[in-house]
Every structure is written in structure tokens, then in C-alpha cells.
Amino acid sequence: MVEPLILKYVPSKDNIAASKLNHLDSKEVWYGIGLFLFIIGIFNWSFILYSKLTPPGQTRDLESIRTTHQHFSLSCLPTALLNLFRVVMFRWTLHLPFDLSINGAEIVLMVAYIIYLYIWTFTHATSLGKTKLDWRYWSGRSGIIATSQFPLLTALGTKNNIISVITGVSYEKMNFLHRMMSRVVFILLWVHSGGEIVHVLPRMKHLKPWVIHGIIGIIAFSILFITSVRPIRRKAYELFFYIHFAMVLIMLVCGYYHVKKFKYITFIWPCFLIWGLDRIIRLCYVTIFSCLPGATMNATAQLHSEQCVHLHVTCPKHFHWSPGQSIYLIMPSVSLIPFEAHPFTIASFDSPTFNSNSSTTMESKALTEGKDQTIGSDRKELVFFINVQNGFTLQLKKLAQRKENVKVFIDGPYGLIPDLRRFDTSVLIAGGTGISYVLPTFLSIIERVQNGKSCCQRLVLIWAVRDETCISWVDKTLSKALHLVPLSLTVSIHIHVTGQHVDIEPGIAQEAPEPEESAKGSSSASAEGMGEKNELLGFPSVTIEKGRPDLIKILQEEVDSGPKRLSVSVCGSSEIVKTVRKSLCFPVSSPSKVLHGGPSVSLFIESYGYA
């Protein structure tokens, strides 16, 4: 009896060599990325430690080295170079279709990342027979290098990740890198798939399981890629969110079984670990602040206008947040799908100075406005100004119309807040509901100056609103804050009403209690038709004007006023952000001005929206 002949697949020498190079190169790709993150981390944490260990009043950093006259001085060269770097990398922007813009730093990172991955993909692609760019080398390597980036992509897409801790960049600002890297990886995976379709699939009589898993994975990634295009993402964000979740899960599961045959699962299973750890942390937030005894949270919605909902959420005393941070609200009775989480910036300030429930002479310290009931001493209140769109925010509007209280769960707070203690002048710019970010920052600066923890000598607030009724959102809060302004701080508030139908008569100030002398400044204006007399309009430091603010002129004047260090914080629409960036480019903030004694200008941007 003759035994049947069994044919076994014997890898060629080129296949063996390519396999060894693929394992080695996928690791070396990570060595380069790790080194880059290490360098960024050294700079970030060195600055954090320096800021913590050096009192604001005694700091002597590069930006404080300025002459007191307007003559040229080489001692200002480090500061001038620093400002040049800021202008080129963060304020100069390239504007693209669909209201998309990217700054210099994003362009540099994007180009560098593309070049870096493609160099690793197409190097070591010469066969043993000296055939350059042999498909047996670059086809497999492109898929492996793309797969090696999955843990980084997963980390950049989570709220709690080590990348933010190392670099000091908050997760929402990492979103650009997450999308950019995903698209580079997507192209590399199709390079891999194309090579396999042309050279491997024709040789197979039957599709093997690992091939089927690869096909399903790349189809899922393609669906994800299409639905994440900016116009689709903006118009149907909730649909994109759920498609994103489903397609990523399918892609990772199929990717795991696809690469398991080739022993590359070490790039897949960490993704589940990173995602799971983020979910556990978020679940802990919800449990600690919403589900423990005494942590019950309820929300009350008020409709201030057809486009704005004023949401009040009571929270336990052990919940703390910083100015400008945001939280995710989970309202099962309001959301179309239970346990949807929607991010909103907290408009209230977590401080005993501004949250006192005392009825003594310090009544002006209370921040909460528009509420008749008193919050217990063991409770705090979160305030949100929410712009009504479709979906969840539209449901909130209906809730406000019904005047119902609902159960709320919170996840957060999130956001890394810039340290403004060391700036001589701080300019805060908001558009519409962007006041949610600016208002607590404004209150924080006043409190820190009062406690001797800030160098700020001048504080400017610029707010553009559609109509004068929007002023009622914050009028009591600002009035109470202006009563607490210390003598060392000059405050100026400019409110610009941009709507067509406004009734503002400049130059007439309503009666109000005499404010502190330190809060006095430029002339005031008032808006007729706002109903009751408004205490805010009685402060000479407050002006109300018709039309859009001339941000270029205002910022030019602040720069020319001669502070050593000037910070500009902005939260608003893309148009407002674009104008502020343009205003702080050349020639307003140029190295030449710094060398002649001009200020060092720092810009902090907080964008809002789905994109």
C-alpha cells in the first residue's frame, strides 16, 4: 500500500527574511514614537514643576526678561523666539473646505507622522534577489506597521489616557491626532489589502478564516472612515457615534483573529485593556458622584430663549472641578438611548468665595442666580448654558418647557486648564454660550488676585451675544464678582450685542450701589428694554455696544498697553477663534516688538461643537 503524498507549505527565504524584518521594524517604530513622547513629557513636567515650586510673584522665567523701555535689547531674544514659535505653530492656520482649519503644529505633526510610517513601510523592501520594493516585503509590513498603531489610536480616543498625562494636552485637543493617525493607518491597511488581493488571493482555492477576518475588518474600517468625514460627522453626530463604536469593535475583534496566525496579537489586546480601563475610570466617576448615598443628583432646566437652555444640576459637596472643565451628562429619561453621555462646559465656579450660602454681608459671594430655593450646605450647583440643536439638546428644551426635574448621572470632570496666575494681563473672549468657559475663569482670576496667588493686574472680558436678553444669564454673577475685585486689579467688561433687533442707548447708566473703586474703568452703557434695572449696568467698568467686537483693534490696544506677559483665552465659534488667531499674528505679536520691550503673548483656545 502506497502512502499518500502530503504537500506542506515551505516558506521561501524571502518570506522568512520579511517576517524577521516585520517583527523588528514594528518594534522600532514604537521606539521612535516613545522617544518623541518622552521628550515632550520632559518639557511639560519640567514646566509644571517650575510653576508649582515658584510663587507667581517671584517668577523669573524667560518671558519676564524684558526691558522697561522701548529700546532694542538682546536680553529679550529668548522671549522673541518663543513668540515666533507660537505664531508660526499655533496661530497661523490653513483654511480648508467644510469650515476646517489646521494650524502649523498640526500640519508638522501630520506630515512628520506620514513620512515616518511610510519610510518604515518601504525601507528594507529589497528582496534577497536584489529586487527593489518587492511586494513580499512592503505588503506585509504595511499591515503590520498599521496594526502596531492601534494601541496609540485607542489611547488618543479615550477620555482618561496616559498620553494626556505625559504631554499635558487634554483629550479633546488630542482628537485631531486621533483622526489624522486613523486616516494614515487606514491608507496603510488598504496598501496591505491591495497587495494581498493582487498577489495572495489568486493563489488560494478557498478563503481561509484569517483572510475572511481581514476582509471583514477592512470593510468595517472603511465604513468608519466614510461616516467620520466632517460633513457627515457634524450633521449626524449621534449616528456617527454609534457606528463608530460598532465598527471599531468589529475591526478589533476581526483584526485580532487575522493577525493571530502571524503572532502580532500584542498590538491588538492592549486596545481592549486601554478601552476597558477608561470605562472603569468613567464608571467610578459616575458611581462616586451620582450613585453613592447622599450623591443623588437632580437637574432643572430653564428656557432662557428659543436657542438656549439654562440647566441647573445639584451635586454633592465632595464633587470638585476647575474653571473651564467639562463633564458628561447622562440623563436616561431625556436621551433617546439610555446612558448616552453628552459633554458640556461647567459655567459655575467651585469656590467657597463665590458659592457661599451665608445671608450675611458677604451675600455677594453667591454665584448661583435665577433660583429662588436655597441649596443646602452639603450640596453644590452645576450651571450650564446649552445651545439648542437637534437630538439631546432639543430634548432638553422640551424638558425646560415642561418644567420637570430629572435624575442625572455625571462623568468627569475633564479638561486640562491653563495656568493664568503668571500673566500681568488676561483677556477673556467668549461668543454666545462660550461664556460657560470664560465666566468661571473670570471669577477664578479675581479670587486668586484677592488671595495673593496671581500676578494679574488687568482683567478684560469680551462677550458677543445675539441680543440683550442674553445678558441676564450672567448679570447677577458678574455684579457680585465686581463687588469683590481687589484694589490691585483693574477690570473691564465689554458686552457686544450682535443681533439685528437691538435697543441699546449708549451713555446712560442705571442706578446701582456704588461699586468698589478697583472695578471702575471706561464709560458705561445700558440697554433699554431689558426690563428691571440691572445692577451690572451701573458699574463704570461695564460697557454694552451694538455690533460685533473689533477684536483686532481691542487686542492691538491690549498688546500696546505694555504688560510683560499677556494671556488671551477664547471660547466661541470658528469665526471668533479665526479672528483672534489672526489678531495675534504678525505684526501685532512679532519678534521685533518683543525685542523692543513688547509683551509676550500666550493664546489659549477652547473650541466647542461636534467637529
CSV table of C-alpha atoms in Angstrom, one decimal, residues 188-522:
chain,number,residue,atom,x,y,z
A,188,LEU,CA,-1.6,51.7,5.1
A,189,LEU,CA,-4.2,48.9,5.7
A,190,TRP,CA,-5.5,49.3,2.2
A,191,VAL,CA,-1.9,49.2,0.8
A,192,HIS,CA,-1.6,45.9,2.6
A,193,SER,CA,-5.0,44.7,1.4
A,194,GLY,CA,-4.2,45.7,-2.2
A,195,GLY,CA,-1.0,43.7,-2.1
A,196,GLU,CA,-2.8,40.7,-0.7
A,197,ILE,CA,-5.7,40.9,-3.2
A,198,VAL,CA,-3.3,41.1,-6.2
A,199,HIS,CA,-0.7,38.6,-5.1
A,200,VAL,CA,-2.1,36.2,-2.5
A,201,LEU,CA,-5.8,35.7,-3.0
A,202,PRO,CA,-5.5,34.4,-6.6
A,203,ARG,CA,-3.3,31.5,-5.3
A,204,MET,CA,-5.9,30.4,-2.8
A,205,LYS,CA,-8.5,27.8,-3.8
A,206,HIS,CA,-10.5,28.5,-0.6
A,207,LEU,CA,-10.6,31.6,1.6
A,208,LYS,CA,-9.0,30.8,4.9
A,209,PRO,CA,-10.5,32.1,8.2
A,210,TRP,CA,-7.7,34.6,8.8
A,211,VAL,CA,-8.4,36.0,5.3
A,212,ILE,CA,-12.1,36.3,6.0
A,213,HIS,CA,-11.4,38.1,9.2
A,214,GLY,CA,-9.1,40.5,7.5
A,215,ILE,CA,-11.7,41.3,4.8
A,216,ILE,CA,-14.5,41.9,7.4
A,217,GLY,CA,-12.1,44.1,9.4
A,218,ILE,CA,-11.1,46.3,6.4
A,219,ILE,CA,-14.8,46.7,5.4
A,220,ALA,CA,-15.6,47.8,8.9
A,221,PHE,CA,-12.8,50.3,8.9
A,222,SER,CA,-13.9,51.6,5.5
A,223,ILE,CA,-17.5,52.2,6.8
A,224,LEU,CA,-16.0,54.0,9.8
A,225,PHE,CA,-13.8,56.1,7.5
A,226,ILE,CA,-16.7,57.2,5.4
A,227,THR,CA,-19.0,58.1,8.3
A,228,SER,CA,-16.3,60.1,10.1
A,229,VAL,CA,-15.9,62.6,7.2
A,230,ARG,CA,-16.5,66.0,8.7
A,231,PRO,CA,-19.8,67.0,7.0
A,232,ILE,CA,-21.4,63.6,7.9
A,233,ARG,CA,-20.0,63.8,11.5
A,234,ARG,CA,-21.4,67.3,12.0
A,235,LYS,CA,-24.9,66.7,10.6
A,236,ALA,CA,-25.4,63.3,12.2
A,237,TYR,CA,-23.1,63.1,15.1
A,238,GLU,CA,-25.1,60.7,17.2
A,239,LEU,CA,-25.4,58.3,14.3
A,240,PHE,CA,-21.6,58.6,13.7
A,241,PHE,CA,-21.1,57.9,17.4
A,242,TYR,CA,-22.8,54.6,17.4
A,243,ILE,CA,-21.5,53.5,14.0
A,244,HIS,CA,-18.0,54.4,15.3
A,245,PHE,CA,-18.4,52.2,18.4
A,246,ALA,CA,-19.8,49.2,16.4
A,247,MET,CA,-17.2,49.4,13.6
A,248,VAL,CA,-14.2,49.8,15.9
A,249,LEU,CA,-15.4,46.7,17.9
A,250,ILE,CA,-15.8,44.6,14.7
A,251,MET,CA,-12.4,45.8,13.4
A,252,LEU,CA,-10.5,45.0,16.5
A,253,VAL,CA,-12.1,41.6,17.0
A,254,CYS,CA,-11.5,40.6,13.4
A,255,GLY,CA,-8.1,42.1,13.4
A,256,TYR,CA,-7.2,40.0,16.5
A,257,TYR,CA,-8.0,36.8,14.7
A,258,HIS,CA,-6.4,38.0,11.5
A,259,VAL,CA,-3.0,38.7,13.0
A,260,LYS,CA,-3.1,35.8,15.5
A,261,LYS,CA,-1.7,33.4,12.8
A,262,PHE,CA,1.3,35.7,12.4
A,263,LYS,CA,1.8,36.3,16.2
A,264,TYR,CA,1.1,40.0,16.3
A,265,ILE,CA,-1.8,40.0,18.8
A,266,THR,CA,0.4,42.0,21.2
A,267,PHE,CA,-0.8,45.1,19.2
A,268,ILE,CA,-4.5,44.2,19.5
A,269,TRP,CA,-5.2,43.0,23.0
A,270,PRO,CA,-3.8,46.2,24.7
A,271,CYS,CA,-6.6,48.1,22.8
A,272,PHE,CA,-9.2,46.3,24.8
A,273,LEU,CA,-7.3,46.9,28.0
A,274,ILE,CA,-6.9,50.6,27.3
A,275,TRP,CA,-10.6,51.0,26.4
A,276,GLY,CA,-11.7,48.9,29.4
A,277,LEU,CA,-9.6,50.9,31.9
A,278,ASP,CA,-11.0,54.2,30.6
A,279,ARG,CA,-14.6,52.8,31.0
A,280,ILE,CA,-13.8,51.6,34.5
A,281,ILE,CA,-12.5,55.0,35.5
A,282,ARG,CA,-15.6,56.7,34.0
A,283,LEU,CA,-17.8,54.2,35.8
A,284,CYS,CA,-16.1,55.1,39.0
A,285,TYR,CA,-16.8,58.8,38.4
A,286,VAL,CA,-20.5,58.1,37.8
A,287,THR,CA,-20.7,55.8,40.9
A,288,ILE,CA,-18.8,58.2,43.3
A,289,PHE,CA,-20.6,61.4,42.3
A,290,SER,CA,-24.0,60.1,41.3
A,291,CYS,CA,-24.8,56.7,42.9
A,292,LEU,CA,-23.4,56.6,46.4
A,293,PRO,CA,-25.7,57.5,49.3
A,294,GLY,CA,-26.1,61.3,49.5
A,295,ALA,CA,-24.8,61.7,46.0
A,296,THR,CA,-28.2,61.9,44.3
A,297,MET,CA,-28.2,64.5,41.6
A,298,ASN,CA,-31.2,66.2,40.0
A,299,ALA,CA,-31.5,68.7,37.1
A,300,THR,CA,-33.8,71.6,36.5
A,301,ALA,CA,-33.9,73.2,33.1
A,302,GLN,CA,-35.0,76.8,32.3
A,303,LEU,CA,-35.6,78.1,28.8
A,304,HIS,CA,-34.0,81.5,28.5
A,305,SER,CA,-34.7,81.7,24.8
A,306,GLU,CA,-35.7,79.5,21.9
A,307,GLN,CA,-32.0,78.7,21.4
A,308,CYS,CA,-30.6,78.5,24.9
A,309,VAL,CA,-31.4,76.2,27.9
A,310,HIS,CA,-30.1,77.1,31.3
A,311,LEU,CA,-29.5,73.8,33.2
A,312,HIS,CA,-29.0,73.6,37.0
A,313,VAL,CA,-27.7,70.4,38.5
A,314,THR,CA,-27.4,69.8,42.2
A,315,CYS,CA,-24.3,67.8,43.1
A,316,PRO,CA,-22.7,66.5,46.3
A,317,LYS,CA,-20.2,68.6,48.2
A,318,HIS,CA,-17.3,66.2,47.5
A,319,PHE,CA,-17.6,66.9,43.8
A,320,HIS,CA,-14.9,69.4,42.7
A,321,TRP,CA,-14.0,70.9,39.4
A,322,SER,CA,-11.7,73.6,38.0
A,323,PRO,CA,-12.7,76.7,35.9
A,324,GLY,CA,-13.2,75.7,32.2
A,325,GLN,CA,-13.6,72.0,32.8
A,326,SER,CA,-16.4,70.0,31.3
A,327,ILE,CA,-18.4,66.9,32.4
A,328,TYR,CA,-20.5,64.4,30.6
A,329,LEU,CA,-24.2,64.5,31.5
A,330,ILE,CA,-26.1,61.2,31.4
A,331,MET,CA,-29.9,61.7,31.6
A,332,PRO,CA,-31.7,58.4,30.8
A,333,SER,CA,-35.2,59.9,30.9
A,334,VAL,CA,-34.2,62.6,28.4
A,335,SER,CA,-31.8,60.7,26.0
A,336,LEU,CA,-33.2,58.8,23.1
A,337,ILE,CA,-31.0,55.9,24.1
A,338,PRO,CA,-30.4,55.4,27.9
A,339,PHE,CA,-26.9,56.2,29.2
A,340,GLU,CA,-25.9,58.5,26.4
A,341,ALA,CA,-23.2,60.8,27.6
A,342,HIS,CA,-23.1,64.4,26.3
A,343,PRO,CA,-20.2,66.8,27.2
A,344,PHE,CA,-20.9,70.4,28.5
A,345,THR,CA,-18.7,73.0,30.0
A,346,ILE,CA,-19.5,73.9,33.6
A,347,ALA,CA,-20.4,77.6,33.8
A,348,SER,CA,-20.3,77.8,37.6
A,349,PHE,CA,-17.2,78.2,39.8
A,350,ASP,CA,-16.3,75.8,42.6
A,351,SER,CA,-15.2,78.1,45.3
A,352,PRO,CA,-16.4,79.0,48.9
A,353,THR,CA,-15.9,82.6,48.0
A,354,PHE,CA,-18.4,82.6,45.2
A,355,ASN,CA,-20.6,79.7,46.5
A,356,SER,CA,-21.3,80.9,50.0
A,357,ASN,CA,-24.8,80.3,51.3
A,358,SER,CA,-24.4,82.8,54.0
A,359,SER,CA,-27.0,85.6,54.3
A,360,THR,CA,-24.6,88.0,55.9
A,361,THR,CA,-22.9,91.0,54.3
A,362,MET,CA,-21.0,88.6,52.1
A,363,GLU,CA,-24.2,87.8,50.2
A,364,SER,CA,-22.5,88.9,47.0
A,365,LYS,CA,-20.3,85.9,47.1
A,366,ALA,CA,-23.1,83.6,46.0
A,367,LEU,CA,-22.7,82.5,42.4
A,368,THR,CA,-26.0,80.8,41.8
A,369,GLU,CA,-28.5,83.0,40.1
A,370,GLY,CA,-32.1,82.8,38.8
A,371,LYS,CA,-33.1,80.3,41.6
A,372,ASP,CA,-35.4,81.1,44.5
A,373,GLN,CA,-34.7,78.0,46.5
A,374,THR,CA,-31.5,77.7,48.7
A,375,ILE,CA,-29.1,74.9,48.2
A,376,GLY,CA,-28.2,73.0,51.3
A,377,SER,CA,-24.7,73.5,52.9
A,378,ASP,CA,-23.9,69.9,51.8
A,379,ARG,CA,-24.8,70.5,48.2
A,380,LYS,CA,-23.4,72.5,45.3
A,381,GLU,CA,-24.8,73.5,42.0
A,382,LEU,CA,-23.5,73.0,38.5
A,383,VAL,CA,-24.7,75.5,35.9
A,384,PHE,CA,-24.8,75.0,32.1
A,385,PHE,CA,-25.7,77.3,29.2
A,386,ILE,CA,-26.7,74.9,26.4
A,387,ASN,CA,-27.2,75.9,22.8
A,388,VAL,CA,-30.2,74.1,21.4
A,389,GLN,CA,-29.6,72.0,18.3
A,390,ASN,CA,-31.1,68.6,17.4
A,391,GLY,CA,-31.1,65.4,19.4
A,392,PHE,CA,-30.3,65.6,23.1
A,393,THR,CA,-30.3,69.4,23.3
A,394,LEU,CA,-33.7,69.5,21.7
A,395,GLN,CA,-35.0,67.1,24.3
A,396,LEU,CA,-33.6,69.3,27.0
A,397,LYS,CA,-35.6,72.2,25.5
A,398,LYS,CA,-38.7,70.2,25.8
A,399,LEU,CA,-37.8,69.3,29.4
A,400,ALA,CA,-37.5,73.0,30.2
A,401,GLN,CA,-40.9,73.7,28.6
A,402,ARG,CA,-42.4,71.0,30.8
A,403,LYS,CA,-40.6,72.4,33.9
A,404,GLU,CA,-39.7,68.9,35.2
A,405,ASN,CA,-36.9,67.7,37.5
A,406,VAL,CA,-35.0,64.7,36.2
A,407,LYS,CA,-32.3,62.3,37.6
A,408,VAL,CA,-28.8,63.0,36.4
A,409,PHE,CA,-25.6,61.0,36.3
A,410,ILE,CA,-22.3,62.7,35.7
A,411,ASP,CA,-18.9,61.6,34.3
A,412,GLY,CA,-16.0,63.8,34.9
A,413,PRO,CA,-14.7,66.5,35.2
A,414,TYR,CA,-12.4,66.6,32.2
A,415,GLY,CA,-10.1,69.1,30.7
A,416,LEU,CA,-6.6,70.4,31.5
A,417,ILE,CA,-6.8,74.1,32.4
A,418,PRO,CA,-4.0,76.6,31.5
A,419,ASP,CA,-2.3,78.3,34.4
A,420,LEU,CA,-3.1,82.1,34.2
A,421,ARG,CA,-1.5,83.1,37.5
A,422,ARG,CA,1.7,84.4,36.0
A,423,PHE,CA,0.2,86.8,33.4
A,424,ASP,CA,0.1,90.6,34.1
A,425,THR,CA,-3.0,91.0,31.8
A,426,SER,CA,-5.6,88.4,31.0
A,427,VAL,CA,-8.1,88.9,28.1
A,428,LEU,CA,-11.1,86.5,28.1
A,429,ILE,CA,-13.2,86.4,24.9
A,430,ALA,CA,-16.5,84.5,24.5
A,431,GLY,CA,-19.1,84.1,21.9
A,432,GLY,CA,-22.7,83.1,22.9
A,433,THR,CA,-22.6,80.1,25.2
A,434,GLY,CA,-18.8,80.2,25.2
A,435,ILE,CA,-19.3,82.3,28.3
A,436,SER,CA,-19.6,78.9,30.1
A,437,TYR,CA,-15.8,78.6,29.7
A,438,VAL,CA,-14.9,82.2,30.3
A,439,LEU,CA,-17.1,83.1,33.3
A,440,PRO,CA,-15.6,80.7,35.8
A,441,THR,CA,-12.1,81.6,34.6
A,442,PHE,CA,-13.0,85.3,35.2
A,443,LEU,CA,-14.1,84.5,38.7
A,444,SER,CA,-11.1,82.4,39.4
A,445,ILE,CA,-8.7,85.2,38.5
A,446,ILE,CA,-10.5,87.6,40.8
A,447,GLU,CA,-10.3,85.2,43.7
A,448,ARG,CA,-6.6,84.4,43.1
A,449,VAL,CA,-5.7,88.0,43.0
A,450,GLN,CA,-7.7,88.6,46.2
A,451,ASN,CA,-5.7,85.7,47.8
A,452,GLY,CA,-2.4,86.9,46.5
A,453,LYS,CA,-2.0,83.9,44.2
A,454,SER,CA,-1.9,85.7,40.9
A,455,CYS,CA,0.2,88.4,39.3
A,456,CYS,CA,-2.7,89.7,37.2
A,457,GLN,CA,-3.2,93.5,37.3
A,458,ARG,CA,-5.7,93.9,34.4
A,459,LEU,CA,-8.6,91.6,33.5
A,460,VAL,CA,-10.6,92.1,30.4
A,461,LEU,CA,-13.8,90.2,29.5
A,462,ILE,CA,-15.3,90.5,25.9
A,463,TRP,CA,-18.6,88.8,25.2
A,464,ALA,CA,-20.5,88.8,21.9
A,465,VAL,CA,-24.2,87.8,22.2
A,466,ARG,CA,-27.1,87.8,19.8
A,467,ASP,CA,-29.5,90.0,21.8
A,468,GLU,CA,-29.5,91.9,25.1
A,469,THR,CA,-31.7,89.3,26.9
A,470,CYS,CA,-28.6,87.0,27.0
A,471,ILE,CA,-27.0,89.4,29.5
A,472,SER,CA,-29.5,88.1,32.1
A,473,TRP,CA,-27.6,84.8,32.1
A,474,VAL,CA,-24.7,86.2,34.0
A,475,ASP,CA,-25.6,89.8,35.1
A,476,LYS,CA,-26.0,88.9,38.8
A,477,THR,CA,-22.9,86.8,38.9
A,478,LEU,CA,-20.8,89.5,37.3
A,479,SER,CA,-22.2,92.2,39.6
A,480,LYS,CA,-21.4,90.2,42.7
A,481,ALA,CA,-17.9,89.5,41.3
A,482,LEU,CA,-17.2,93.2,40.7
A,483,HIS,CA,-18.0,94.0,44.3
A,484,LEU,CA,-15.2,91.7,45.3
A,485,VAL,CA,-12.5,93.0,42.9
A,486,PRO,CA,-9.4,93.9,44.9
A,487,LEU,CA,-7.8,97.4,44.5
A,488,SER,CA,-4.7,95.9,42.8
A,489,LEU,CA,-6.8,94.6,39.9
A,490,THR,CA,-8.4,96.7,37.1
A,491,VAL,CA,-11.4,95.0,35.4
A,492,SER,CA,-13.0,95.9,32.1
A,493,ILE,CA,-16.1,94.1,30.7
A,494,HIS,CA,-17.3,94.7,27.1
A,495,ILE,CA,-20.6,93.2,26.0
A,496,HIS,CA,-21.4,93.4,22.3
A,497,VAL,CA,-24.9,92.7,21.1
A,498,THR,CA,-24.7,91.5,17.5
A,499,GLY,CA,-28.4,90.8,16.7
A,500,GLN,CA,-30.4,92.9,14.2
A,501,HIS,CA,-33.1,94.0,16.6
A,502,VAL,CA,-31.3,95.6,19.5
A,503,ASP,CA,-32.3,98.6,21.5
A,504,ILE,CA,-29.2,100.0,23.1
A,505,GLU,CA,-28.8,103.6,24.1
A,506,PRO,CA,-25.1,104.2,24.9
A,507,GLY,CA,-24.1,106.6,27.6
A,508,ILE,CA,-26.9,106.1,30.1
A,509,ALA,CA,-26.0,104.2,33.3
A,510,GLN,CA,-28.7,102.9,35.5
A,511,GLU,CA,-28.7,103.5,39.3
A,512,ALA,CA,-26.8,100.9,41.3
A,513,PRO,CA,-24.9,100.6,44.5
A,514,GLU,CA,-21.5,102.3,44.3
A,515,PRO,CA,-19.0,99.6,43.2
A,516,GLU,CA,-15.6,99.1,44.5
A,517,GLU,CA,-13.1,101.7,43.2
A,518,SER,CA,-10.9,99.0,41.7
A,519,ALA,CA,-13.8,97.9,39.4
A,520,LYS,CA,-14.1,101.3,37.8
A,521,GLY,CA,-12.8,101.8,34.3
A,522,SER,CA,-14.2,103.1,31.0
